[in-house]
CSV table of C-alpha atoms and ligand atoms in Angstrom, one decimal:
chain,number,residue,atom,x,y,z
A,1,UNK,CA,239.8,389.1,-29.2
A,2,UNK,CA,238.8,385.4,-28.4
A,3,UNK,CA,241.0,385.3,-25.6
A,4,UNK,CA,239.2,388.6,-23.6
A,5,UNK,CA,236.1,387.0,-24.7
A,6,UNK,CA,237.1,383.4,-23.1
A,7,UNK,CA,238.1,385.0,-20.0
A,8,UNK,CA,234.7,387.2,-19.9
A,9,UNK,CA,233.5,383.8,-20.0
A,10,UNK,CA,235.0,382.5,-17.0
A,11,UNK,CA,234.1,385.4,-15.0
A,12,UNK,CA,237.0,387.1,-14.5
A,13,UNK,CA,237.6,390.3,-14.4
A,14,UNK,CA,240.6,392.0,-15.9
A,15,UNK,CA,241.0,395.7,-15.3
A,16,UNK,CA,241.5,398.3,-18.1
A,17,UNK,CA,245.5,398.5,-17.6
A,18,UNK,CA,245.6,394.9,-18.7
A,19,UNK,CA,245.4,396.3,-21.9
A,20,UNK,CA,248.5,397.4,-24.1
A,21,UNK,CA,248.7,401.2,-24.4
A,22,UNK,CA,248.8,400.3,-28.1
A,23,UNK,CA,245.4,399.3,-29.4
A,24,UNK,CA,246.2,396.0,-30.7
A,25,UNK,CA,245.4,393.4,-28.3
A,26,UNK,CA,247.7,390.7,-27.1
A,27,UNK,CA,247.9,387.4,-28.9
A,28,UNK,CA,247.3,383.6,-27.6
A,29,UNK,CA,250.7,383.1,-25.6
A,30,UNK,CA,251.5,386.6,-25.0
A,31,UNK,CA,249.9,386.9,-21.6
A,32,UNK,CA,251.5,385.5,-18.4
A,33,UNK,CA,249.0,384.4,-15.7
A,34,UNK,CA,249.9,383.7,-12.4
A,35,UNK,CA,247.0,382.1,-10.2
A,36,UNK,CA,247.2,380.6,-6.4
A,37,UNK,CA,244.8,379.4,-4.3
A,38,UNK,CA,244.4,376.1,-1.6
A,39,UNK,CA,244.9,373.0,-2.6
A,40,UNK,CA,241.0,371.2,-3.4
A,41,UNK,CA,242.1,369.0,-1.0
A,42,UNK,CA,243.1,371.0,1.7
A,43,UNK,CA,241.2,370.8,5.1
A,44,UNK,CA,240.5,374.7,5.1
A,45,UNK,CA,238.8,373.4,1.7
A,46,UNK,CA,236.9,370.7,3.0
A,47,UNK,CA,235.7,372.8,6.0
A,48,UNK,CA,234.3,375.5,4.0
A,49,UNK,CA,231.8,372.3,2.3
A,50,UNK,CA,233.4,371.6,-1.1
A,51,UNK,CA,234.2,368.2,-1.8
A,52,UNK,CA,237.7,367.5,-2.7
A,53,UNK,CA,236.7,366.1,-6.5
A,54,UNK,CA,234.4,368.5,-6.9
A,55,UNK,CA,237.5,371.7,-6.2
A,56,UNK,CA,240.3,369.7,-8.2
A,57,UNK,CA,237.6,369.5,-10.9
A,58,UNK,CA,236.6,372.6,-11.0
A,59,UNK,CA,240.5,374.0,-10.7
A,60,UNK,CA,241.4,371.6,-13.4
A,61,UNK,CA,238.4,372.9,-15.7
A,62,UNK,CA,239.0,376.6,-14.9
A,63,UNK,CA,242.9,375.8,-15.9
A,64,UNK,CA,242.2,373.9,-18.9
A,65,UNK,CA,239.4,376.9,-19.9
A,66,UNK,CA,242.6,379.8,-19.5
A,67,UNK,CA,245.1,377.4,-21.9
A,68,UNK,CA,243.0,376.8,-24.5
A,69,UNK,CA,242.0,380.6,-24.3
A,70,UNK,CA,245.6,381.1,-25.4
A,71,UNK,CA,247.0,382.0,-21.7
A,72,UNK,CA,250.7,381.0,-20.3
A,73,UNK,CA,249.1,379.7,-17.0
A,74,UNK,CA,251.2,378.7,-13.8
A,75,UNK,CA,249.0,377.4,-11.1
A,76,UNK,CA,250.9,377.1,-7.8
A,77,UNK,CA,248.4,375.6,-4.8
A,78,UNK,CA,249.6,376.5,-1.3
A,79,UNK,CA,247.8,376.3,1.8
A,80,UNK,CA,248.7,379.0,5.1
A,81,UNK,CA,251.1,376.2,6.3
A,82,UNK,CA,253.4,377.0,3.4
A,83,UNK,CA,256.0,379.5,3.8
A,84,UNK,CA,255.1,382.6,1.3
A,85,UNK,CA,259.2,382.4,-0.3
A,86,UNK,CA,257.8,379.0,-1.7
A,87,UNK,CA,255.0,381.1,-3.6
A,88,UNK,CA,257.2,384.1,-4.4
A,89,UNK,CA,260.2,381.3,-5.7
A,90,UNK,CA,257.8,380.3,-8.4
A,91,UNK,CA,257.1,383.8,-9.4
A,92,UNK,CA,260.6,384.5,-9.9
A,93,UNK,CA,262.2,384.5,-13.4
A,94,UNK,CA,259.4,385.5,-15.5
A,95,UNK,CA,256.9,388.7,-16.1
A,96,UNK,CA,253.5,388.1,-14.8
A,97,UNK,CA,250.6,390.4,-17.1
A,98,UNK,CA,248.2,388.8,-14.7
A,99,UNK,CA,247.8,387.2,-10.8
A,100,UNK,CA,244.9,385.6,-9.4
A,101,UNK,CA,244.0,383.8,-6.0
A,102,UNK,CA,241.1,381.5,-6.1
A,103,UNK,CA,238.0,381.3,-3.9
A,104,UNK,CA,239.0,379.1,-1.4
A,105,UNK,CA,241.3,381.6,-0.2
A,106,UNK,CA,239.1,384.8,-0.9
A,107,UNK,CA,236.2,383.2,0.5
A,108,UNK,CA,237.5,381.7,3.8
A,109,UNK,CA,236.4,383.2,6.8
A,110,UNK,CA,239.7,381.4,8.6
A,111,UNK,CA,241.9,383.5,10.3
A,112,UNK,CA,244.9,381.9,8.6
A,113,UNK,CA,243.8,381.7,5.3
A,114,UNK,CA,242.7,385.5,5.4
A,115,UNK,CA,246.6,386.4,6.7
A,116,UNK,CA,247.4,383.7,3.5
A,117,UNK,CA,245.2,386.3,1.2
A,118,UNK,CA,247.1,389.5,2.3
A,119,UNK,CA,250.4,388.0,1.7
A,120,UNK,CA,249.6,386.7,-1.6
A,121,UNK,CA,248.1,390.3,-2.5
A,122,UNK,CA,251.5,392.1,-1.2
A,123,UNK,CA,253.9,389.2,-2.9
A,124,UNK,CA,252.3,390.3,-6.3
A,125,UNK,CA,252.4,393.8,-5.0
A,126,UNK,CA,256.4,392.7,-5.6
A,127,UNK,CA,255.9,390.5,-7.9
A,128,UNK,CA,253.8,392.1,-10.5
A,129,UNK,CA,253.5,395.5,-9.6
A,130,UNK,CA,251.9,396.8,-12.8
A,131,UNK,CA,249.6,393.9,-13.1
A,132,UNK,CA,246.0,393.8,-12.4
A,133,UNK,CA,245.1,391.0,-9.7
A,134,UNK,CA,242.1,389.0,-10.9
A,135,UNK,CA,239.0,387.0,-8.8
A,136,UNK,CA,236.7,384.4,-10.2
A,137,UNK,CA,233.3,385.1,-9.2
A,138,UNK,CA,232.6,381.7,-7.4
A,139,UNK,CA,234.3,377.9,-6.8
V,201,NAG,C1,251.4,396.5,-29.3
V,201,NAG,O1,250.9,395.5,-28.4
V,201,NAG,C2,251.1,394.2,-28.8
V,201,NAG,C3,250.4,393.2,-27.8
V,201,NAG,O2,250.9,393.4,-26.5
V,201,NAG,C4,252.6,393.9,-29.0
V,201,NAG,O3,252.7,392.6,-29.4
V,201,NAG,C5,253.2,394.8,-30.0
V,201,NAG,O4,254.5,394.7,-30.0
V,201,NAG,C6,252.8,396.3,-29.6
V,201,NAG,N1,253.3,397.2,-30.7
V,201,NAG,C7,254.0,398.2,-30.4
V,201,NAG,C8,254.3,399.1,-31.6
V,201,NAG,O5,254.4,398.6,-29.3
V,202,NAG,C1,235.0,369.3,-15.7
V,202,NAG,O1,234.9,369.1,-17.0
V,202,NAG,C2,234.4,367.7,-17.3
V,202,NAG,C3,234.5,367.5,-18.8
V,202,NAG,O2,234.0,368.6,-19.5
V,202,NAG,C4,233.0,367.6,-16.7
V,202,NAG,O3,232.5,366.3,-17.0
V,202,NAG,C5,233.0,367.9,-15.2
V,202,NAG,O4,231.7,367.9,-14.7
V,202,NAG,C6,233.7,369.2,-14.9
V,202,NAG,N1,233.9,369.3,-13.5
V,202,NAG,C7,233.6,370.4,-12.8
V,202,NAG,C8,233.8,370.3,-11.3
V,202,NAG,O5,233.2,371.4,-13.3
């Protein structure tokens, strides 16, 4: 229960199927999230007006927030001039219950970064094809 609630809190949203067909609800550590986005630092940042410190605060904060709510995070940060296999290698080995791909990438209006958001949504299409793909509302 206190880990829904802490994600409620962070303003994401997690579909239905994220629950177990069982009614008991997952404990803290059972739940794999897998979340990408663009570096804070990353030009395609920068140009869409967030400071650097203020975007590697806020993705440190937001990661910090999803630990303590009793989440196995893995954060991988990749802008479009990364090859997708680099994502998809860190994906490999493991279940993930949960993706995500932060606003810097949903929120671009670059060409590039939009082609970046599509292959992120397919590679978890792959990836983690029972999953439910999560967006925070804002930076
Ligand atoms: C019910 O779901 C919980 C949380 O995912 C899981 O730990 C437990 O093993 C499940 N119980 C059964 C009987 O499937
Ligand atoms: C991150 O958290 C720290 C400590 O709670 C706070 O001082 C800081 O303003 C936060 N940064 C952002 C960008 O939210």
């Amino acid at each position: 229960m206190v880990c829904i609630k802490s994600i409620l809190t962070l303003g994401l949203v997690v579909g239905s199927t994220a629950l177990p067909k069982n009614d008991t609800l997952p404990g803290c550590g059972e739940v794999n999230v897998f979340y990408t986005g663009l570096p804070p630092y990353h030009k395609y940042v920068l140009e869409q007006g967030y400071p650097g410190d203020e975007a590697a605060g806020a993705i440190k904060n937001s990661t910090r927030e999803l630990i303590n709510a009793g989440y196995n995070v893995k954060m991988f940060l990749a802008g479009p001039e990364q090859p997708m296999s680099v994502t998809e290698d860190r994906m490999k080995g493991r279940h993930w219950h949960i993706t995500g791909v932060g606003f810097g990438v949903r929120g671009s209006t670059n060409g590039e970064v939009i082609t970046k958001f599509e292959d992120n949504l397919m590679l978890f299409r792959r990836q983690g094809p029972n999953s439910p793909t999560v967006f925070n509302y804002n930076p």
